[in-house]
mmCIF file with all atom_site columns, C-alpha atoms in Angstrom:
data_model
loop_
_atom_site.group_PDB
_atom_site.id
_atom_site.type_symbol
_atom_site.label_atom_id
_atom_site.label_alt_id
_atom_site.label_comp_id
_atom_site.label_asym_id
_atom_site.label_entity_id
_atom_site.label_seq_id
_atom_site.pdbx_PDB_ins_code
_atom_site.Cartn_x
_atom_site.Cartn_y
_atom_site.Cartn_z
_atom_site.occupancy
_atom_site.B_iso_or_equiv
_atom_site.pdbx_formal_charge
_atom_site.auth_seq_id
_atom_site.auth_comp_id
_atom_site.auth_asym_id
_atom_site.auth_atom_id
_atom_site.pdbx_PDB_model_num
ATOM 1   C CA . LYS A 1 1   ? 0.000   0.000  0.000  1.00 63.00 ? 1   LYS A CA 1
ATOM 2   C CA . ALA A 1 2   ? 1.451   3.354  -1.025 1.00 78.00 ? 2   ALA A CA 1
ATOM 3   C CA . GLY A 1 3   ? 2.111   5.818  1.775  1.00 92.00 ? 3   GLY A CA 1
ATOM 4   C CA . VAL A 1 4   ? 1.166   9.462  2.080  1.00 95.00 ? 4   VAL A CA 1
ATOM 5   C CA . THR A 1 5   ? 2.754   11.521 -0.650 1.00 96.00 ? 5   THR A CA 1
ATOM 6   C CA . GLN A 1 6   ? 3.380   15.241 -0.652 1.00 97.00 ? 6   GLN A CA 1
ATOM 7   C CA . THR A 1 7   ? 4.368   17.476 -3.519 1.00 97.00 ? 7   THR A CA 1
ATOM 8   C CA . PRO A 1 8   ? 6.529   19.325 -4.014 1.00 96.00 ? 8   PRO A CA 1
ATOM 9   C CA . ARG A 1 9   ? 9.174   18.197 -1.529 1.00 95.00 ? 9   ARG A CA 1
ATOM 10  C CA . TYR A 1 10  ? 11.030  21.506 -1.612 1.00 95.00 ? 10  TYR A CA 1
ATOM 11  C CA . LEU A 1 11  ? 9.870   24.988 -2.475 1.00 96.00 ? 11  LEU A CA 1
ATOM 12  C CA . ILE A 1 12  ? 11.424  28.432 -2.432 1.00 97.00 ? 12  ILE A CA 1
ATOM 13  C CA . LYS A 1 13  ? 9.142   31.456 -2.567 1.00 97.00 ? 13  LYS A CA 1
ATOM 14  C CA . THR A 1 14  ? 9.447   35.188 -2.100 1.00 98.00 ? 14  THR A CA 1
ATOM 15  C CA . ARG A 1 15  ? 7.693   37.246 0.557  1.00 98.00 ? 15  ARG A CA 1
ATOM 16  C CA . GLY A 1 16  ? 4.225   38.300 -0.582 1.00 97.00 ? 16  GLY A CA 1
ATOM 17  C CA . GLN A 1 17  ? 3.747   35.385 -2.950 1.00 98.00 ? 17  GLN A CA 1
ATOM 18  C CA . GLN A 1 18  ? 1.315   32.566 -2.417 1.00 98.00 ? 18  GLN A CA 1
ATOM 19  C CA . VAL A 1 19  ? 1.928   28.842 -2.426 1.00 98.00 ? 19  VAL A CA 1
ATOM 20  C CA . THR A 1 20  ? -0.106  25.666 -2.793 1.00 98.00 ? 20  THR A CA 1
ATOM 21  C CA . LEU A 1 21  ? 1.019   22.353 -1.328 1.00 98.00 ? 21  LEU A CA 1
ATOM 22  C CA . SER A 1 22  ? -0.498  19.014 -2.206 1.00 98.00 ? 22  SER A CA 1
ATOM 23  C CA . CYS A 1 23  ? -1.085  15.855 -0.213 1.00 98.00 ? 23  CYS A CA 1
ATOM 24  C CA . SER A 1 24  ? -2.300  12.466 -1.414 1.00 97.00 ? 24  SER A CA 1
ATOM 25  C CA . PRO A 1 25  ? -3.440  10.284 1.479  1.00 96.00 ? 25  PRO A CA 1
ATOM 26  C CA . ILE A 1 26  ? -3.204  6.544  1.772  1.00 94.00 ? 26  ILE A CA 1
ATOM 27  C CA . SER A 1 27  ? -5.868  4.886  -0.340 1.00 93.00 ? 27  SER A CA 1
ATOM 28  C CA . GLY A 1 28  ? -9.094  4.552  1.638  1.00 91.00 ? 28  GLY A CA 1
ATOM 29  C CA . HIS A 1 29  ? -8.190  7.210  4.203  1.00 91.00 ? 29  HIS A CA 1
ATOM 30  C CA . ARG A 1 30  ? -10.750 9.988  4.418  1.00 90.00 ? 30  ARG A CA 1
ATOM 31  C CA . SER A 1 31  ? -9.115  12.231 6.981  1.00 89.00 ? 31  SER A CA 1
ATOM 32  C CA . VAL A 1 32  ? -6.217  14.509 6.133  1.00 92.00 ? 32  VAL A CA 1
ATOM 33  C CA . SER A 1 33  ? -4.520  16.753 8.666  1.00 90.00 ? 33  SER A CA 1
ATOM 34  C CA . TRP A 1 34  ? -1.888  19.406 8.081  1.00 93.00 ? 34  TRP A CA 1
ATOM 35  C CA . TYR A 1 35  ? 0.886   20.393 10.481 1.00 92.00 ? 35  TYR A CA 1
ATOM 36  C CA . GLN A 1 36  ? 3.597   23.020 10.461 1.00 94.00 ? 36  GLN A CA 1
ATOM 37  C CA . GLN A 1 37  ? 6.975   22.186 11.947 1.00 90.00 ? 37  GLN A CA 1
ATOM 38  C CA . THR A 1 38  ? 9.474   24.889 12.872 1.00 88.00 ? 38  THR A CA 1
ATOM 39  C CA . PRO A 1 39  ? 12.511  24.740 15.169 1.00 80.00 ? 39  PRO A CA 1
ATOM 40  C CA . GLY A 1 40  ? 11.011  27.266 17.540 1.00 80.00 ? 40  GLY A CA 1
ATOM 41  C CA . GLN A 1 41  ? 7.398   26.076 17.774 1.00 81.00 ? 41  GLN A CA 1
ATOM 42  C CA . GLY A 1 42  ? 7.721   22.393 17.021 1.00 82.00 ? 42  GLY A CA 1
ATOM 43  C CA . LEU A 1 43  ? 4.835   20.561 15.376 1.00 86.00 ? 43  LEU A CA 1
ATOM 44  C CA . GLN A 1 44  ? 1.656   22.620 15.281 1.00 88.00 ? 44  GLN A CA 1
ATOM 45  C CA . PHE A 1 45  ? -1.735  21.549 14.012 1.00 86.00 ? 45  PHE A CA 1
ATOM 46  C CA . LEU A 1 46  ? -3.079  23.608 11.106 1.00 91.00 ? 46  LEU A CA 1
ATOM 47  C CA . PHE A 1 47  ? -6.382  21.953 10.148 1.00 87.00 ? 47  PHE A CA 1
ATOM 48  C CA . GLU A 1 48  ? -8.076  18.679 9.399  1.00 87.00 ? 48  GLU A CA 1
ATOM 49  C CA . TYR A 1 49  ? -10.317 17.734 6.507  1.00 90.00 ? 49  TYR A CA 1
ATOM 50  C CA . PHE A 1 50  ? -12.737 14.841 6.447  1.00 88.00 ? 50  PHE A CA 1
ATOM 51  C CA . SER A 1 51  ? -14.950 14.029 3.472  1.00 88.00 ? 51  SER A CA 1
ATOM 52  C CA . GLU A 1 52  ? -14.220 17.390 1.849  1.00 92.00 ? 52  GLU A CA 1
ATOM 53  C CA . THR A 1 53  ? -15.161 19.367 4.971  1.00 90.00 ? 53  THR A CA 1
ATOM 54  C CA . GLN A 1 54  ? -12.859 21.225 7.286  1.00 88.00 ? 54  GLN A CA 1
ATOM 55  C CA . ARG A 1 55  ? -13.606 19.846 10.739 1.00 81.00 ? 55  ARG A CA 1
ATOM 56  C CA . ASN A 1 56  ? -11.376 22.072 12.779 1.00 75.00 ? 56  ASN A CA 1
ATOM 57  C CA . LYS A 1 57  ? -8.630  24.606 12.504 1.00 80.00 ? 57  LYS A CA 1
ATOM 58  C CA . GLY A 1 58  ? -5.610  25.343 14.631 1.00 82.00 ? 58  GLY A CA 1
ATOM 59  C CA . ASN A 1 59  ? -4.449  28.729 15.753 1.00 83.00 ? 59  ASN A CA 1
ATOM 60  C CA . PHE A 1 60  ? -3.151  30.081 12.454 1.00 91.00 ? 60  PHE A CA 1
ATOM 61  C CA . PRO A 1 61  ? -4.105  33.253 10.559 1.00 93.00 ? 61  PRO A CA 1
ATOM 62  C CA . GLY A 1 62  ? -6.576  33.217 7.701  1.00 94.00 ? 62  GLY A CA 1
ATOM 63  C CA . ARG A 1 63  ? -3.701  33.296 5.198  1.00 97.00 ? 63  ARG A CA 1
ATOM 64  C CA . PHE A 1 64  ? -3.523  29.554 5.750  1.00 97.00 ? 64  PHE A CA 1
ATOM 65  C CA . SER A 1 65  ? -6.326  27.681 4.062  1.00 96.00 ? 65  SER A CA 1
ATOM 66  C CA . GLY A 1 66  ? -6.979  24.286 2.615  1.00 96.00 ? 66  GLY A CA 1
ATOM 67  C CA . ARG A 1 67  ? -9.401  22.088 0.825  1.00 96.00 ? 67  ARG A CA 1
ATOM 68  C CA . GLN A 1 68  ? -10.077 18.442 0.183  1.00 97.00 ? 68  GLN A CA 1
ATOM 69  C CA . PHE A 1 69  ? -11.297 16.857 -2.989 1.00 96.00 ? 69  PHE A CA 1
ATOM 70  C CA . SER A 1 70  ? -13.714 13.989 -3.478 1.00 95.00 ? 70  SER A CA 1
ATOM 71  C CA . ASN A 1 71  ? -10.818 11.551 -3.861 1.00 94.00 ? 71  ASN A CA 1
ATOM 72  C CA . SER A 1 72  ? -9.545  12.693 -0.423 1.00 94.00 ? 72  SER A CA 1
ATOM 73  C CA . ARG A 1 73  ? -6.522  14.453 -1.876 1.00 97.00 ? 73  ARG A CA 1
ATOM 74  C CA . SER A 1 74  ? -5.906  17.706 -0.065 1.00 97.00 ? 74  SER A CA 1
ATOM 75  C CA . GLU A 1 75  ? -4.264  21.001 -0.843 1.00 98.00 ? 75  GLU A CA 1
ATOM 76  C CA . MET A 1 76  ? -3.009  23.658 1.505  1.00 98.00 ? 76  MET A CA 1
ATOM 77  C CA . ASN A 1 77  ? -2.637  27.267 0.433  1.00 98.00 ? 77  ASN A CA 1
ATOM 78  C CA . VAL A 1 78  ? -0.683  30.045 2.079  1.00 98.00 ? 78  VAL A CA 1
ATOM 79  C CA . SER A 1 79  ? -1.221  33.549 0.736  1.00 96.00 ? 79  SER A CA 1
ATOM 80  C CA . THR A 1 80  ? 0.909   36.660 1.217  1.00 97.00 ? 80  THR A CA 1
ATOM 81  C CA . LEU A 1 81  ? 3.878   34.653 2.408  1.00 98.00 ? 81  LEU A CA 1
ATOM 82  C CA . GLU A 1 82  ? 5.962   35.926 5.300  1.00 97.00 ? 82  GLU A CA 1
ATOM 83  C CA . LEU A 1 83  ? 9.494   34.977 6.281  1.00 96.00 ? 83  LEU A CA 1
ATOM 84  C CA . GLY A 1 84  ? 8.092   33.233 9.354  1.00 95.00 ? 84  GLY A CA 1
ATOM 85  C CA . ASP A 1 85  ? 6.156   30.828 7.156  1.00 97.00 ? 85  ASP A CA 1
ATOM 86  C CA . SER A 1 86  ? 9.398   29.050 6.331  1.00 97.00 ? 86  SER A CA 1
ATOM 87  C CA . ALA A 1 87  ? 8.840   25.595 7.741  1.00 96.00 ? 87  ALA A CA 1
ATOM 88  C CA . LEU A 1 88  ? 8.325   21.931 7.059  1.00 94.00 ? 88  LEU A CA 1
ATOM 89  C CA . TYR A 1 89  ? 4.665   21.318 6.258  1.00 96.00 ? 89  TYR A CA 1
ATOM 90  C CA . LEU A 1 90  ? 3.507   17.816 7.074  1.00 94.00 ? 90  LEU A CA 1
ATOM 91  C CA . CYS A 1 91  ? 0.380   16.085 5.951  1.00 94.00 ? 91  CYS A CA 1
ATOM 92  C CA . ALA A 1 92  ? -1.063  13.081 7.773  1.00 92.00 ? 92  ALA A CA 1
ATOM 93  C CA . SER A 1 93  ? -3.874  10.780 6.760  1.00 91.00 ? 93  SER A CA 1
ATOM 94  C CA . SER A 1 94  ? -6.033  8.417  8.731  1.00 87.00 ? 94  SER A CA 1
ATOM 95  C CA . LEU A 1 95  ? -9.031  6.212  8.109  1.00 83.00 ? 95  LEU A CA 1
ATOM 96  C CA . GLU A 1 96  ? -11.667 8.097  10.027 1.00 73.00 ? 96  GLU A CA 1
ATOM 97  C CA . GLY A 1 97  ? -9.759  10.817 11.814 1.00 64.00 ? 97  GLY A CA 1
ATOM 98  C CA . THR A 1 98  ? -8.558  8.555  14.585 1.00 57.00 ? 98  THR A CA 1
ATOM 99  C CA . ALA A 1 99  ? -5.498  10.453 15.614 1.00 57.00 ? 99  ALA A CA 1
ATOM 100 C CA . TYR A 1 100 ? -3.502  7.554  16.928 1.00 60.00 ? 100 TYR A CA 1
ATOM 101 C CA . GLU A 1 101 ? -3.605  5.888  13.551 1.00 75.00 ? 101 GLU A CA 1
ATOM 102 C CA . GLN A 1 102 ? -2.250  8.812  11.574 1.00 83.00 ? 102 GLN A CA 1
ATOM 103 C CA . TYR A 1 103 ? 0.322   8.229  8.894  1.00 89.00 ? 103 TYR A CA 1
ATOM 104 C CA . PHE A 1 104 ? 2.561   11.124 7.985  1.00 91.00 ? 104 PHE A CA 1
ATOM 105 C CA . GLY A 1 105 ? 4.006   12.069 4.637  1.00 93.00 ? 105 GLY A CA 1
ATOM 106 C CA . PRO A 1 106 ? 7.629   13.193 4.213  1.00 92.00 ? 106 PRO A CA 1
ATOM 107 C CA . GLY A 1 107 ? 6.667   16.857 4.223  1.00 94.00 ? 107 GLY A CA 1
ATOM 108 C CA . THR A 1 108 ? 7.215   19.879 2.006  1.00 96.00 ? 108 THR A CA 1
ATOM 109 C CA . ARG A 1 109 ? 10.092  22.126 2.992  1.00 95.00 ? 109 ARG A CA 1
ATOM 110 C CA . LEU A 1 110 ? 9.036   25.719 2.257  1.00 97.00 ? 110 LEU A CA 1
ATOM 111 C CA . THR A 1 111 ? 11.616  28.476 2.321  1.00 97.00 ? 111 THR A CA 1
ATOM 112 C CA . VAL A 1 112 ? 10.439  32.079 2.081  1.00 97.00 ? 112 VAL A CA 1
ATOM 113 C CA . THR A 1 113 ? 13.075  34.638 1.127  1.00 97.00 ? 113 THR A CA 1
ATOM 114 C CA . ASP B 2 1   ? 0.531   28.085 26.615 1.00 67.00 ? 1   ASP B CA 1
ATOM 115 C CA . GLN B 2 2   ? 2.429   24.920 25.855 1.00 78.00 ? 2   GLN B CA 1
ATOM 116 C CA . GLN B 2 3   ? 0.231   22.007 26.834 1.00 89.00 ? 3   GLN B CA 1
ATOM 117 C CA . VAL B 2 4   ? 2.863   19.361 26.110 1.00 93.00 ? 4   VAL B CA 1
ATOM 118 C CA . LYS B 2 5   ? 6.470   19.969 27.091 1.00 94.00 ? 5   LYS B CA 1
ATOM 119 C CA . GLN B 2 6   ? 9.599   18.058 26.299 1.00 95.00 ? 6   GLN B CA 1
ATOM 120 C CA . ASN B 2 7   ? 12.198  19.884 28.326 1.00 92.00 ? 7   ASN B CA 1
ATOM 121 C CA . SER B 2 8   ? 15.248  18.095 26.964 1.00 94.00 ? 8   SER B CA 1
ATOM 122 C CA . PRO B 2 9   ? 16.020  19.208 23.403 1.00 93.00 ? 9   PRO B CA 1
ATOM 123 C CA . SER B 2 10  ? 18.600  16.448 23.099 1.00 96.00 ? 10  SER B CA 1
ATOM 124 C CA . LEU B 2 11  ? 19.737  13.287 24.838 1.00 97.00 ? 11  LEU B CA 1
ATOM 125 C CA . SER B 2 12  ? 22.855  11.224 24.253 1.00 98.00 ? 12  SER B CA 1
ATOM 126 C CA . VAL B 2 13  ? 22.886  7.543  25.273 1.00 98.00 ? 13  VAL B CA 1
ATOM 127 C CA . GLN B 2 14  ? 25.381  4.770  24.768 1.00 98.00 ? 14  GLN B CA 1
ATOM 128 C CA . GLU B 2 15  ? 24.369  1.850  22.582 1.00 98.00 ? 15  GLU B CA 1
ATOM 129 C CA . GLY B 2 16  ? 22.944  -0.999 24.646 1.00 97.00 ? 16  GLY B CA 1
ATOM 130 C CA . ARG B 2 17  ? 21.919  1.210  27.560 1.00 98.00 ? 17  ARG B CA 1
ATOM 131 C CA . ILE B 2 18  ? 18.458  2.487  28.422 1.00 98.00 ? 18  ILE B CA 1
ATOM 132 C CA . SER B 2 19  ? 17.131  5.676  26.838 1.00 98.00 ? 19  SER B CA 1
ATOM 133 C CA . ILE B 2 20  ? 14.538  7.594  28.849 1.00 98.00 ? 20  ILE B CA 1
ATOM 134 C CA . LEU B 2 21  ? 12.654  10.394 27.138 1.00 98.00 ? 21  LEU B CA 1
ATOM 135 C CA . ASN B 2 22  ? 10.443  12.578 29.278 1.00 98.00 ? 22  ASN B CA 1
ATOM 136 C CA . CYS B 2 23  ? 7.299   14.542 28.617 1.00 97.00 ? 23  CYS B CA 1
ATOM 137 C CA . ASP B 2 24  ? 5.161   16.770 30.841 1.00 97.00 ? 24  ASP B CA 1
ATOM 138 C CA . TYR B 2 25  ? 1.660   18.005 30.119 1.00 96.00 ? 25  TYR B CA 1
ATOM 139 C CA . THR B 2 26  ? -0.736  20.526 31.588 1.00 94.00 ? 26  THR B CA 1
ATOM 140 C CA . ASN B 2 27  ? -4.031  19.511 29.949 1.00 88.00 ? 27  ASN B CA 1
ATOM 141 C CA . SER B 2 28  ? -5.775  17.001 32.187 1.00 91.00 ? 28  SER B CA 1
ATOM 142 C CA . MET B 2 29  ? -8.353  16.325 29.437 1.00 87.00 ? 29  MET B CA 1
ATOM 143 C CA . PHE B 2 30  ? -5.972  14.304 27.297 1.00 89.00 ? 30  PHE B CA 1
ATOM 144 C CA . ASP B 2 31  ? -7.357  10.801 26.740 1.00 88.00 ? 31  ASP B CA 1
ATOM 145 C CA . TYR B 2 32  ? -4.355  9.295  25.018 1.00 89.00 ? 32  TYR B CA 1
ATOM 146 C CA . PHE B 2 33  ? -0.678  10.034 24.773 1.00 92.00 ? 33  PHE B CA 1
ATOM 147 C CA . LEU B 2 34  ? 1.357   9.089  21.769 1.00 92.00 ? 34  LEU B CA 1
ATOM 148 C CA . TRP B 2 35  ? 5.007   8.958  20.863 1.00 94.00 ? 35  TRP B CA 1
ATOM 149 C CA . TYR B 2 36  ? 6.199   9.607  17.339 1.00 93.00 ? 36  TYR B CA 1
ATOM 150 C CA . LYS B 2 37  ? 9.680   9.124  15.951 1.00 95.00 ? 37  LYS B CA 1
ATOM 151 C CA . LYS B 2 38  ? 11.070  11.258 13.159 1.00 91.00 ? 38  LYS B CA 1
ATOM 152 C CA . TYR B 2 39  ? 14.110  10.798 10.981 1.00 91.00 ? 39  TYR B CA 1
ATOM 153 C CA . PRO B 2 40  ? 15.490  13.729 8.949  1.00 85.00 ? 40  PRO B CA 1
ATOM 154 C CA . ALA B 2 41  ? 13.670  14.269 5.649  1.00 78.00 ? 41  ALA B CA 1
ATOM 155 C CA . GLU B 2 42  ? 10.854  11.909 6.680  1.00 83.00 ? 42  GLU B CA 1
ATOM 156 C CA . GLY B 2 43  ? 7.496   12.437 8.319  1.00 86.00 ? 43  GLY B CA 1
ATOM 157 C CA . PRO B 2 44  ? 6.903   11.307 11.916 1.00 89.00 ? 44  PRO B CA 1
ATOM 158 C CA . THR B 2 45  ? 6.167   7.635  12.449 1.00 89.00 ? 45  THR B CA 1
ATOM 159 C CA . PHE B 2 46  ? 3.818   6.433  15.149 1.00 88.00 ? 46  PHE B CA 1
ATOM 160 C CA . LEU B 2 47  ? 5.705   4.489  17.806 1.00 93.00 ? 47  LEU B CA 1
ATOM 161 C CA . ILE B 2 48  ? 3.539   3.699  20.799 1.00 93.00 ? 48  ILE B CA 1
ATOM 162 C CA . SER B 2 49  ? 0.542   5.089  22.660 1.00 91.00 ? 49  SER B CA 1
ATOM 163 C CA . ILE B 2 50  ? -1.008  4.852  26.104 1.00 94.00 ? 50  ILE B CA 1
ATOM 164 C CA . SER B 2 51  ? -4.519  5.448  27.339 1.00 91.00 ? 51  SER B CA 1
ATOM 165 C CA . SER B 2 52  ? -4.927  7.910  30.179 1.00 93.00 ? 52  SER B CA 1
ATOM 166 C CA . ILE B 2 53  ? -6.526  5.153  32.268 1.00 94.00 ? 53  ILE B CA 1
ATOM 167 C CA . LYS B 2 54  ? -3.392  3.039  32.160 1.00 95.00 ? 54  LYS B CA 1
ATOM 168 C CA . ASP B 2 55  ? 0.008   3.585  33.694 1.00 96.00 ? 55  ASP B CA 1
ATOM 169 C CA . LYS B 2 56  ? 2.138   1.416  31.435 1.00 97.00 ? 56  LYS B CA 1
ATOM 170 C CA . ASN B 2 57  ? 2.190   0.110  27.889 1.00 96.00 ? 57  ASN B CA 1
ATOM 171 C CA . GLU B 2 58  ? 4.901   -2.060 26.444 1.00 97.00 ? 58  GLU B CA 1
ATOM 172 C CA . ASP B 2 59  ? 5.780   -2.950 22.869 1.00 95.00 ? 59  ASP B CA 1
ATOM 173 C CA . GLY B 2 60  ? 9.032   -4.787 22.345 1.00 97.00 ? 60  GLY B CA 1
ATOM 174 C CA . ARG B 2 61  ? 11.926  -2.555 23.331 1.00 97.00 ? 61  ARG B CA 1
ATOM 175 C CA . PHE B 2 62  ? 9.607   0.396  23.925 1.00 97.00 ? 62  PHE B CA 1
ATOM 176 C CA . THR B 2 63  ? 7.707   1.043  27.143 1.00 98.00 ? 63  THR B CA 1
ATOM 177 C CA . VAL B 2 64  ? 5.701   4.136  27.978 1.00 98.00 ? 64  VAL B CA 1
ATOM 178 C CA . PHE B 2 65  ? 4.924   5.022  31.595 1.00 98.00 ? 65  PHE B CA 1
ATOM 179 C CA . LEU B 2 66  ? 2.211   7.468  32.601 1.00 98.00 ? 66  LEU B CA 1
ATOM 180 C CA . ASN B 2 67  ? 2.019   9.227  35.967 1.00 97.00 ? 67  ASN B CA 1
ATOM 181 C CA . LYS B 2 68  ? -1.281  11.104 35.891 1.00 96.00 ? 68  LYS B CA 1
ATOM 182 C CA . SER B 2 69  ? -0.897  12.711 39.290 1.00 96.00 ? 69  SER B CA 1
ATOM 183 C CA . ALA B 2 70  ? 2.406   14.231 38.190 1.00 97.00 ? 70  ALA B CA 1
ATOM 184 C CA . LYS B 2 71  ? 1.149   14.843 34.613 1.00 97.00 ? 71  LYS B CA 1
ATOM 185 C CA . HIS B 2 72  ? 4.271   13.176 33.380 1.00 97.00 ? 72  HIS B CA 1
ATOM 186 C CA . LEU B 2 73  ? 5.021   10.427 30.930 1.00 97.00 ? 73  LEU B CA 1
ATOM 187 C CA . SER B 2 74  ? 8.202   8.799  29.807 1.00 98.00 ? 74  SER B CA 1
ATOM 188 C CA . LEU B 2 75  ? 9.337   6.570  26.990 1.00 98.00 ? 75  LEU B CA 1
ATOM 189 C CA . HIS B 2 76  ? 11.909  3.900  27.799 1.00 98.00 ? 76  HIS B CA 1
ATOM 190 C CA . ILE B 2 77  ? 13.931  2.238  25.048 1.00 98.00 ? 77  ILE B CA 1
ATOM 191 C CA . VAL B 2 78  ? 15.857  -0.860 26.116 1.00 98.00 ? 78  VAL B CA 1
ATOM 192 C CA . PRO B 2 79  ? 18.355  -1.690 24.791 1.00 98.00 ? 79  PRO B CA 1
ATOM 193 C CA . SER B 2 80  ? 19.126  1.410  22.732 1.00 98.00 ? 80  SER B CA 1
ATOM 194 C CA . GLN B 2 81  ? 20.274  0.765  19.187 1.00 97.00 ? 81  GLN B CA 1
ATOM 195 C CA . PRO B 2 82  ? 21.973  3.052  16.636 1.00 96.00 ? 82  PRO B CA 1
ATOM 196 C CA . GLY B 2 83  ? 18.805  3.064  14.519 1.00 96.00 ? 83  GLY B CA 1
ATOM 197 C CA . ASP B 2 84  ? 16.949  4.668  17.421 1.00 97.00 ? 84  ASP B CA 1
ATOM 198 C CA . SER B 2 85  ? 18.791  7.939  16.784 1.00 97.00 ? 85  SER B CA 1
ATOM 199 C CA . ALA B 2 86  ? 15.993  10.281 15.779 1.00 97.00 ? 86  ALA B CA 1
ATOM 200 C CA . VAL B 2 87  ? 13.765  13.063 17.091 1.00 95.00 ? 87  VAL B CA 1
ATOM 201 C CA . TYR B 2 88  ? 11.019  11.807 19.386 1.00 97.00 ? 88  TYR B CA 1
ATOM 202 C CA . PHE B 2 89  ? 7.773   13.714 19.772 1.00 94.00 ? 89  PHE B CA 1
ATOM 203 C CA . CYS B 2 90  ? 5.318   13.280 22.586 1.00 95.00 ? 90  CYS B CA 1
ATOM 204 C CA . ALA B 2 91  ? 1.675   14.178 21.831 1.00 92.00 ? 91  ALA B CA 1
ATOM 205 C CA . GLY B 2 92  ? -1.583  14.373 23.742 1.00 90.00 ? 92  GLY B CA 1
ATOM 206 C CA . LEU B 2 93  ? -4.995  13.582 22.287 1.00 84.00 ? 93  LEU B CA 1
ATOM 207 C CA . GLU B 2 94  ? -8.430  14.742 23.408 1.00 80.00 ? 94  GLU B CA 1
ATOM 208 C CA . LEU B 2 95  ? -10.994 12.289 22.061 1.00 70.00 ? 95  LEU B CA 1
ATOM 209 C CA . CYS B 2 96  ? -13.963 14.418 23.036 1.00 58.00 ? 96  CYS B CA 1
ATOM 210 C CA . ILE B 2 97  ? -12.904 17.075 20.557 1.00 54.00 ? 97  ILE B CA 1
ATOM 211 C CA . GLN B 2 98  ? -12.711 14.451 17.838 1.00 49.00 ? 98  GLN B CA 1
ATOM 212 C CA . GLU B 2 99  ? -16.119 12.975 18.661 1.00 49.00 ? 99  GLU B CA 1
ATOM 213 C CA . GLN B 2 100 ? -17.696 16.393 18.485 1.00 49.00 ? 100 GLN B CA 1
ATOM 214 C CA . GLY B 2 101 ? -16.623 16.561 14.898 1.00 46.00 ? 101 GLY B CA 1
ATOM 215 C CA . GLY B 2 102 ? -13.528 18.469 15.712 1.00 47.00 ? 102 GLY B CA 1
ATOM 216 C CA . ALA B 2 103 ? -9.969  17.895 14.765 1.00 47.00 ? 103 ALA B CA 1
ATOM 217 C CA . ASP B 2 104 ? -7.786  15.048 15.777 1.00 51.00 ? 104 ASP B CA 1
ATOM 218 C CA . GLY B 2 105 ? -6.876  17.092 18.829 1.00 60.00 ? 105 GLY B CA 1
ATOM 219 C CA . LEU B 2 106 ? -3.239  16.093 18.693 1.00 79.00 ? 106 LEU B CA 1
ATOM 220 C CA . THR B 2 107 ? -0.986  18.476 20.594 1.00 86.00 ? 107 THR B CA 1
ATOM 221 C CA . PHE B 2 108 ? 2.712   17.874 20.150 1.00 90.00 ? 108 PHE B CA 1
ATOM 222 C CA . GLY B 2 109 ? 5.732   18.668 22.264 1.00 92.00 ? 109 GLY B CA 1
ATOM 223 C CA . LYS B 2 110 ? 8.742   20.232 20.572 1.00 91.00 ? 110 LYS B CA 1
ATOM 224 C CA . GLY B 2 111 ? 10.657  16.982 20.446 1.00 93.00 ? 111 GLY B CA 1
ATOM 225 C CA . THR B 2 112 ? 13.812  15.458 21.900 1.00 96.00 ? 112 THR B CA 1
ATOM 226 C CA . HIS B 2 113 ? 16.723  14.557 19.681 1.00 96.00 ? 113 HIS B CA 1
ATOM 227 C CA . LEU B 2 114 ? 17.994  11.163 20.808 1.00 98.00 ? 114 LEU B CA 1
ATOM 228 C CA . ILE B 2 115 ? 21.557  10.324 19.836 1.00 98.00 ? 115 ILE B CA 1
ATOM 229 C CA . ILE B 2 116 ? 22.758  6.755  20.339 1.00 98.00 ? 116 ILE B CA 1
ATOM 230 C CA . GLN B 2 117 ? 26.518  6.594  20.599 1.00 96.00 ? 117 GLN B CA 1
ATOM 231 C CA . PRO B 2 118 ? 28.433  3.427  19.664 1.00 91.00 ? 118 PRO B CA 1
#
């Protein structure tokens, strides 16, 4: 069974630009969660999608948004990029949203210059 | 407010000895605690979990201990092997949030970098 895939793996953007990251969950998984990892803040929850609906959102500004498609693939968008958005963005999928059965992708390393 | 704290950013242990990774939490509503392991350039991998109603869970070389009164948990790795060198994250989970249609409720600590020395 293929794991969680994220594209692209690495990205360099300029302040003020926007970026879209993609996540393909494990086949059959309906829940996709997004996390941001930085050295200073560690792993922080961004939001979770289940059956194309955002179920909850972490404590991030509205510049961070996402969506989920009918095939459970998910995209995350960050608009008006700031230097502080430089981070590793991780996507995790699970069957029904059961957190202790989450499977993480390798992440997308975003660098904002 | 950091609900899950891993106060040791790094830990160095000799191969074959016991590694003890510690985690403190402030949220008494956590129903489960989980440990994830992360290698560079890879996503975290689930390692072991423990229910808040238990005080110990064991899986092979890995044992997690929970002290609810002290709001403290620890992960023991015995014996430590070179492949255990990684960053270990402790996380708390509130099931009630999930059942209300909320998020997975996972709250992570900042991680401890475990280095196993030969």
